[in-house]
mmCIF file of C-alpha atoms in Angstrom:
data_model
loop_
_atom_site.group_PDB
_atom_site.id
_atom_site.type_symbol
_atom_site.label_atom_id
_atom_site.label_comp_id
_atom_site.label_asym_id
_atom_site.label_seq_id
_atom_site.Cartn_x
_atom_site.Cartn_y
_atom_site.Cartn_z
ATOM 1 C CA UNK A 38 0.000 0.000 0.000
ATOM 2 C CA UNK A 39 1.676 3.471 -0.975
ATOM 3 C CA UNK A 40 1.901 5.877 1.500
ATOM 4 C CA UNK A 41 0.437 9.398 0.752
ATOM 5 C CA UNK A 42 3.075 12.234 0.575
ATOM 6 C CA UNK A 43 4.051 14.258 3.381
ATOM 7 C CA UNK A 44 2.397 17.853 4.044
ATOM 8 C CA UNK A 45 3.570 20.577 2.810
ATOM 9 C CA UNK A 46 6.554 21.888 4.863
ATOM 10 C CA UNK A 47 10.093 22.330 5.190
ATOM 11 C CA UNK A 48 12.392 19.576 5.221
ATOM 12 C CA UNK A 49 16.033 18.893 5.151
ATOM 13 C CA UNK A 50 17.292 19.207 1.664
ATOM 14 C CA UNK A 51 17.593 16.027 -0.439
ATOM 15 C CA UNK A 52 19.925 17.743 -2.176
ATOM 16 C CA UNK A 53 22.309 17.534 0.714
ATOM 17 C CA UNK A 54 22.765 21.428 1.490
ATOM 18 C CA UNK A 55 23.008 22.730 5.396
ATOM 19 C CA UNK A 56 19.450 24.286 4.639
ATOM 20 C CA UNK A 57 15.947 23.214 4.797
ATOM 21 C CA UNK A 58 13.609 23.093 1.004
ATOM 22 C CA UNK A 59 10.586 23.572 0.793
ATOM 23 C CA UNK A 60 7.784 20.770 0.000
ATOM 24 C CA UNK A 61 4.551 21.729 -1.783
ATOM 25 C CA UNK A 62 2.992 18.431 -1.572
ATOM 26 C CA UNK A 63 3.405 17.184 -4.237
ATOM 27 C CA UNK A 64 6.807 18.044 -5.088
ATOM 28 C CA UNK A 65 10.156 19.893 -4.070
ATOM 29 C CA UNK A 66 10.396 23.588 -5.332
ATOM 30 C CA UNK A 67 13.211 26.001 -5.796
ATOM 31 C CA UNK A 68 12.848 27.504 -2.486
ATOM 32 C CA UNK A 69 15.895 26.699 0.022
ATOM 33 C CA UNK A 70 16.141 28.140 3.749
ATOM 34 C CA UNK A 71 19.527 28.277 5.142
ATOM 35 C CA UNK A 72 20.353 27.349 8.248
ATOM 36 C CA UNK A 73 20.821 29.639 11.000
ATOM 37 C CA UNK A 74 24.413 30.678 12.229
ATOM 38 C CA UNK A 75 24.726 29.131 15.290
ATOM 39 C CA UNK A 76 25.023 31.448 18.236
ATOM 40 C CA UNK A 77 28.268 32.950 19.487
ATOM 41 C CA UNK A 78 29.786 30.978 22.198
ATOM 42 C CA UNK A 79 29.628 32.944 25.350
ATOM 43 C CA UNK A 80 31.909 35.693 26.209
ATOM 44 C CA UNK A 81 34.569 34.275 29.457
ATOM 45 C CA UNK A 82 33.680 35.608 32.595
ATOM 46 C CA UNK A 83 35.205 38.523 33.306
ATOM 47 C CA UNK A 84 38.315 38.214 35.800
ATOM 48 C CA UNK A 85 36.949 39.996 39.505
ATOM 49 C CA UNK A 86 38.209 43.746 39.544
ATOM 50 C CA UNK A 87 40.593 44.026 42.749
ATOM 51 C CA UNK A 88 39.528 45.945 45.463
ATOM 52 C CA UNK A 89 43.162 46.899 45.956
ATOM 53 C CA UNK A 90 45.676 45.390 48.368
ATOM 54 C CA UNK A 91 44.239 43.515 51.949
ATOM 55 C CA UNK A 92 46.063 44.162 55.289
ATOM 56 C CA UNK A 93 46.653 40.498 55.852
ATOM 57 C CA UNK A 94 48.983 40.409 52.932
ATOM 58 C CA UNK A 95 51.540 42.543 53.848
ATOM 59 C CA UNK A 96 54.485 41.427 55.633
ATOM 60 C CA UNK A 97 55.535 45.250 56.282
ATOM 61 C CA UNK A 98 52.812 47.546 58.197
ATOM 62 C CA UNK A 99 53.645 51.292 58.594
ATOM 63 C CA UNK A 100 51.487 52.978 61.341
ATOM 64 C CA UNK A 101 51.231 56.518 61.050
ATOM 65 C CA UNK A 102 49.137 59.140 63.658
ATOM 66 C CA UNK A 103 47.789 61.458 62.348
ATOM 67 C CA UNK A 104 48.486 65.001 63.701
ATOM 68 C CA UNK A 105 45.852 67.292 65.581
ATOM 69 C CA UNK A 106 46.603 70.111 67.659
ATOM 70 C CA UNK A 107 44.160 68.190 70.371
ATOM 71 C CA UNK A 108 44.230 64.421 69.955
ATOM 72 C CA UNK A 109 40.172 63.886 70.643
ATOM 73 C CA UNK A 110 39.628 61.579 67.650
ATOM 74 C CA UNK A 111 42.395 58.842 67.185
ATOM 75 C CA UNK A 112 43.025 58.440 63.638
ATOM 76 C CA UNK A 113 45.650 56.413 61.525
ATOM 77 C CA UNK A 114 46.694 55.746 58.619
ATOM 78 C CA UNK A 115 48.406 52.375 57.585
ATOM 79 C CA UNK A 116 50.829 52.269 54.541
ATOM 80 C CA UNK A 117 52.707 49.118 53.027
ATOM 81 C CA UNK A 118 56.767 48.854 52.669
ATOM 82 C CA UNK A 119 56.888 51.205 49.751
ATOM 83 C CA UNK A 120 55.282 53.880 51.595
ATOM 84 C CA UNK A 121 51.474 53.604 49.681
ATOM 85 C CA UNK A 122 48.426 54.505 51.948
ATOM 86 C CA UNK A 123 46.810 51.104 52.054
ATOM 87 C CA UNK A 124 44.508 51.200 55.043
ATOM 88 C CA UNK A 125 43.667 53.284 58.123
ATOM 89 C CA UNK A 126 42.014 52.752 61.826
ATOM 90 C CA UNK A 127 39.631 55.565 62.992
ATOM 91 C CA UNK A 128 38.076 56.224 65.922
ATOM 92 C CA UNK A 129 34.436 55.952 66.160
ATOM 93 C CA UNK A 130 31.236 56.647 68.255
ATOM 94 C CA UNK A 131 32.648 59.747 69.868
ATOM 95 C CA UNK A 132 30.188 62.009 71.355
ATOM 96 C CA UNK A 133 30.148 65.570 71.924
ATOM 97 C CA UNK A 134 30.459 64.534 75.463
ATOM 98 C CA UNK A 135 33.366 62.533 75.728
ATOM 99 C CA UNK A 136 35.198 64.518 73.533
ATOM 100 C CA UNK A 137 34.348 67.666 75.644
ATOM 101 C CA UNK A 138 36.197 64.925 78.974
ATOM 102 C CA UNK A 139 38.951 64.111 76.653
ATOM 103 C CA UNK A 140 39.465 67.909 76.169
ATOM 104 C CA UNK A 141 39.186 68.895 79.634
ATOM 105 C CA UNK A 142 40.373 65.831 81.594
ATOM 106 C CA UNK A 143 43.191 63.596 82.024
ATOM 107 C CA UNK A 144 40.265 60.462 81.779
ATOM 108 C CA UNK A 145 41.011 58.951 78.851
ATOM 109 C CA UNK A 146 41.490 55.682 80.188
ATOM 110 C CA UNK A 147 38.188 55.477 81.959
ATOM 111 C CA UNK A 148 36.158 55.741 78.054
ATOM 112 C CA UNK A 149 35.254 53.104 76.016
ATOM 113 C CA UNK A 150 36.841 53.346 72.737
ATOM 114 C CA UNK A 151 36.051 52.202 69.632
ATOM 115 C CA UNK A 152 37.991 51.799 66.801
ATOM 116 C CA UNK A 153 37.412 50.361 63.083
ATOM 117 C CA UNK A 154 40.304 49.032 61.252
ATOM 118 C CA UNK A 155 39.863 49.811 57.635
ATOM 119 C CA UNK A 156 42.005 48.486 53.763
ATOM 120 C CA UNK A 157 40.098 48.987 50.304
ATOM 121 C CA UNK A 158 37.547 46.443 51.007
ATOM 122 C CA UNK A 159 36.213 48.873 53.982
ATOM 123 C CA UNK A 160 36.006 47.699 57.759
ATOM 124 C CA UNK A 161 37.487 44.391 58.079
ATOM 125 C CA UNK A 162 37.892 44.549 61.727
ATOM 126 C CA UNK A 163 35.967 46.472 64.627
ATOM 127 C CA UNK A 164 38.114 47.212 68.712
ATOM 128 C CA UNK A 165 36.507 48.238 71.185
ATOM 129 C CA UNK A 166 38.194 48.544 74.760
ATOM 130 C CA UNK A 167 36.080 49.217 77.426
ATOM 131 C CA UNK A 168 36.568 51.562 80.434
ATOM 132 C CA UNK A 169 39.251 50.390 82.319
ATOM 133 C CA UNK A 170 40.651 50.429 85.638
ATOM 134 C CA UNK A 171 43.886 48.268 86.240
ATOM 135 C CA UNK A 172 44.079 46.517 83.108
ATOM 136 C CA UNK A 173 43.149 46.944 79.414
ATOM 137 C CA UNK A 174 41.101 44.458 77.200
ATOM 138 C CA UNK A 175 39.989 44.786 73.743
ATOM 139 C CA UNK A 176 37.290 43.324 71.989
ATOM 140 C CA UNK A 177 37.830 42.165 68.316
ATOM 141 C CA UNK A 178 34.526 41.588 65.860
ATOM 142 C CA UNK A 179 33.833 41.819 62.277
ATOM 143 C CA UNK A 180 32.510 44.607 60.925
ATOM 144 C CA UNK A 181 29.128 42.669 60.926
ATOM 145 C CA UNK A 182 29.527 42.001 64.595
ATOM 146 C CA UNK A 183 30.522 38.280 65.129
ATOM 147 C CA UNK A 184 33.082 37.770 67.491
ATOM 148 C CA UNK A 185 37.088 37.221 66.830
ATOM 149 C CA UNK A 186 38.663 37.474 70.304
ATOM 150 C CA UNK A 187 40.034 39.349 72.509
ATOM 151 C CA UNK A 188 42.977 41.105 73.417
ATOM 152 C CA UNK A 189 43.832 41.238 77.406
ATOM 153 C CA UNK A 190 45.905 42.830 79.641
ATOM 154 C CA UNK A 191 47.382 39.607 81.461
ATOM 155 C CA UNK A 192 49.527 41.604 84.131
ATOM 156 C CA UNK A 193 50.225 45.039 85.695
ATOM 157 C CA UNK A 194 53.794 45.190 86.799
ATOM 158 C CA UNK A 195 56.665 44.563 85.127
ATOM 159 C CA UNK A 196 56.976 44.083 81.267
ATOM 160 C CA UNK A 197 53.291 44.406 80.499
ATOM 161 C CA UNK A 198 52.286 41.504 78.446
ATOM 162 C CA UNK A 199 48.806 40.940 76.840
ATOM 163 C CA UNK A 200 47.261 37.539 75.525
ATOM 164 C CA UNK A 201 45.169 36.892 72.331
ATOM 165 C CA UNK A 202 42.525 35.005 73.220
ATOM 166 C CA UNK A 203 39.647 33.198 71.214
ATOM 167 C CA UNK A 204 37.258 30.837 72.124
ATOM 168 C CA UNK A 205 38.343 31.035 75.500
ATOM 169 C CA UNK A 206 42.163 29.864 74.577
ATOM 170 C CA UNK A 207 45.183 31.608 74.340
ATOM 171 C CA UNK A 208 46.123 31.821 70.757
ATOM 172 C CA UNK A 209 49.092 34.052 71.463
ATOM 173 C CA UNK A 210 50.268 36.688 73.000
ATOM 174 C CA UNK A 211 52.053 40.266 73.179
ATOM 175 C CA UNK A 212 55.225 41.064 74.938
ATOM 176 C CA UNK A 213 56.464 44.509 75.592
ATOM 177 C CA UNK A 214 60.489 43.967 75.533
ATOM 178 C CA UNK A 215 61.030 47.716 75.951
ATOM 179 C CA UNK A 216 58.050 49.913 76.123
ATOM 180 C CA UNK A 217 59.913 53.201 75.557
ATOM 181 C CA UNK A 218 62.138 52.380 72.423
ATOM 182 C CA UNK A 219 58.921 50.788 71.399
ATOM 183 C CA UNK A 220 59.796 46.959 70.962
ATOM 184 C CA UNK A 221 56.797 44.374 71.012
ATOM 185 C CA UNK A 222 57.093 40.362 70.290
ATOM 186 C CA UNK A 223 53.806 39.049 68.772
ATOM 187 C CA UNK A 224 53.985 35.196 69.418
ATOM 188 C CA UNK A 225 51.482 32.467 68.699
ATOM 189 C CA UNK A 226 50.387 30.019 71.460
ATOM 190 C CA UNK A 227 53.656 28.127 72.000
ATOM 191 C CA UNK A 228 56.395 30.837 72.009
ATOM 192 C CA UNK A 229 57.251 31.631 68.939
ATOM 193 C CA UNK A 230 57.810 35.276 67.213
ATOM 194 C CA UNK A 231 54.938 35.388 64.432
ATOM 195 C CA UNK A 232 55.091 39.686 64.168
ATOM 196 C CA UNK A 233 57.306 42.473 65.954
ATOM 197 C CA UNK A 234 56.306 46.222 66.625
ATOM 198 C CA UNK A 235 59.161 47.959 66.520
ATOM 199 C CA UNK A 236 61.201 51.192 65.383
ATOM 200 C CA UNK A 237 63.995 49.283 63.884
ATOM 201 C CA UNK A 238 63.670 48.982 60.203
ATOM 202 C CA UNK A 239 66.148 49.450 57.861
ATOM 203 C CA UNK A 240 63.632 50.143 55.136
ATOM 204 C CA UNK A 241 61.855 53.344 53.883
ATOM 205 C CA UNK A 242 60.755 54.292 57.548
ATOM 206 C CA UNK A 243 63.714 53.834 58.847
ATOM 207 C CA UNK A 244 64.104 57.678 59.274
ATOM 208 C CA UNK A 245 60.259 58.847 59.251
ATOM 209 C CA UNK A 246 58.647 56.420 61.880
ATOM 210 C CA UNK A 247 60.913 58.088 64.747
ATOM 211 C CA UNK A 248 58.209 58.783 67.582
ATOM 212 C CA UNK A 249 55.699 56.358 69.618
ATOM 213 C CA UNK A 250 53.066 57.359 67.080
ATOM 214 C CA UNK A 251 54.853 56.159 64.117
ATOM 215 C CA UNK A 252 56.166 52.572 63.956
ATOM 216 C CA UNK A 253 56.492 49.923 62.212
ATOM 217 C CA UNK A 254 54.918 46.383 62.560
ATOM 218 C CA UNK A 255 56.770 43.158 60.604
ATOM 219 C CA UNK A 256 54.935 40.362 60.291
ATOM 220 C CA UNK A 257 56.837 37.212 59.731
ATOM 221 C CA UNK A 258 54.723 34.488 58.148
ATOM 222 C CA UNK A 259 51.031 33.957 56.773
ATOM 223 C CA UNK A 260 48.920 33.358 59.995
ATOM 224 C CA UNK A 261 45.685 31.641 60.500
ATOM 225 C CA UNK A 262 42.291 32.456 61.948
ATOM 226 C CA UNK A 263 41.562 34.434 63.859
ATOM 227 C CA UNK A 264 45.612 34.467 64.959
ATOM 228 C CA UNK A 265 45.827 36.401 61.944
ATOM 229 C CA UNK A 266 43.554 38.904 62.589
ATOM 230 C CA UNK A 267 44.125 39.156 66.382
ATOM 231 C CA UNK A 268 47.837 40.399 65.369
ATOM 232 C CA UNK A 269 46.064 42.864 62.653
ATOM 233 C CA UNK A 270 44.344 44.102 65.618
ATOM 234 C CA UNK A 271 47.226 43.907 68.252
ATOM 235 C CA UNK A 272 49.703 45.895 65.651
ATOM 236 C CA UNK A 273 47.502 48.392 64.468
ATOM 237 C CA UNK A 274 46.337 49.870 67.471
ATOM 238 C CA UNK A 275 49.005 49.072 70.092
ATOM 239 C CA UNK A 276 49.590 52.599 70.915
ATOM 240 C CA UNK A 277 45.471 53.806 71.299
ATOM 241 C CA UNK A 278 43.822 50.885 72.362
ATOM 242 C CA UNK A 279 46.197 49.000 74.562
ATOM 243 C CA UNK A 280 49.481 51.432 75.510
ATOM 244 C CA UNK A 281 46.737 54.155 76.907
ATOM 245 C CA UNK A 282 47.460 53.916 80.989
ATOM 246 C CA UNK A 283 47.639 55.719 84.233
ATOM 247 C CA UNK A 284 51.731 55.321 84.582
ATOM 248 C CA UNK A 285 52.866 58.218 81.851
ATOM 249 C CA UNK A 286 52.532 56.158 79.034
ATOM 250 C CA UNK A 287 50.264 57.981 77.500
#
């Protein structure tokens, strides 16, 4: 039994061509369709545009105070090894009030202070050290609030030496060497030097970073959380959040 023809449509060329002819029918005309380009392959993600260089890279911190006639807002700004602003800590939350004690009072140490450590990115990490009496601590979070550690005051007399603590351990610790020509050993949890404050550099700050407010903080190997950013912390604001006491250190 013959089959009856197909309807009338397009179909792949019998002549063999990439197109489609058309069928009347009855028969195959003339016309031919081409086939359609095929599409463009996609165009490679685009590489992520840095936000510019992190903190936690650098191996070489300069910490710089910035000058005020009256120091009522602490402000920093952090530059790499080759001298390039790359980062800053700023003092935040201060009221009309406190900054009216800080002008007219030797209480400095009695305020809570809070400080946001800042690279390209923004905030990466928020201090805060609350009022103190005998001994300082400093609280470390994210900008968003979750916790990192703390920073605290372990002893009064002597060579003041503060632990970084998270989770409840000791993850490290600081030890002031010499307070006054401004030497400070950063060490993890079982003794060993991890990141120095000091004045000694024989880099480019070797002859700007002279006074307590300018200094230099080296940073020995890649550390791990939240080590890593419990140095950050530690380094960048030794002199306002933790060297702030009642025994001319000021």
């Amino acid at each position: 039994m013959t089959q009856p023809p197909p309807p009338a449509g397009w179909y792949p060329d019998p002549a063999g061509t990439p197109g489609t002819r058309w069928w009347d029918g009855q028969a195959w005309t003339e016309h031919v369709q081409q086939a359609a380009p095929p599409p463009p392959p996609p165009p490679p993600p685009s590489a992520p545009q840095a936000a510019g260089p992190s903190l936690y890279e650098q191996p070489v911190l300069l910490v710089n105070q910035k000058t005020k006639l009256i120091e009522l807002t602490n402000e920093y700004a952090v530059l790499d090894g080759n001298g390039q602003q790359i980062g800053a800590v700023v003092q935040v939350g201060q009221t009309a009030v406190k900054k009216a004690v800080r002008l007219f009072s030797q209480l400095d140490q009695f305020l809570t202070h809070t400080l946001e450590v800042r690279d390209a990115r923004g905030p990466v990490l928020v201090l805060t050290r609350p009022a103190k009496l005998m001994k300082s601590r400093v609280v470390v979070t994210r900008p968003d609030g979750s916790p990192v550690g703390e920073i605290v005051q372990a002893n009064v007399f002597g060579r003041i030496r503060f632990d970084l603590v998270a989770g409840g351990q000791v993850v490290g610790a600081i030890q002031a060497e010499n307070w006054r020509a401004w030497d400070f050993a950063i060490t993890d949890a079982a003794g060993t030097e991890v990141a120095r404050i000091t004045k000694k550099w024989e880099g480019l700050a070797r002859t700007l970073f002279t006074t307590a407010d300018r200094y230099v903080v080296l940073i020995h190997v890649r550390l791990p959380e939240p080590l890593a950013s419990l140095v950050i912390a530690s380094a960048l604001t030794v002199d306002t959040a933790l060297k702030q006491d009642d025994r001319g250190f000021n």
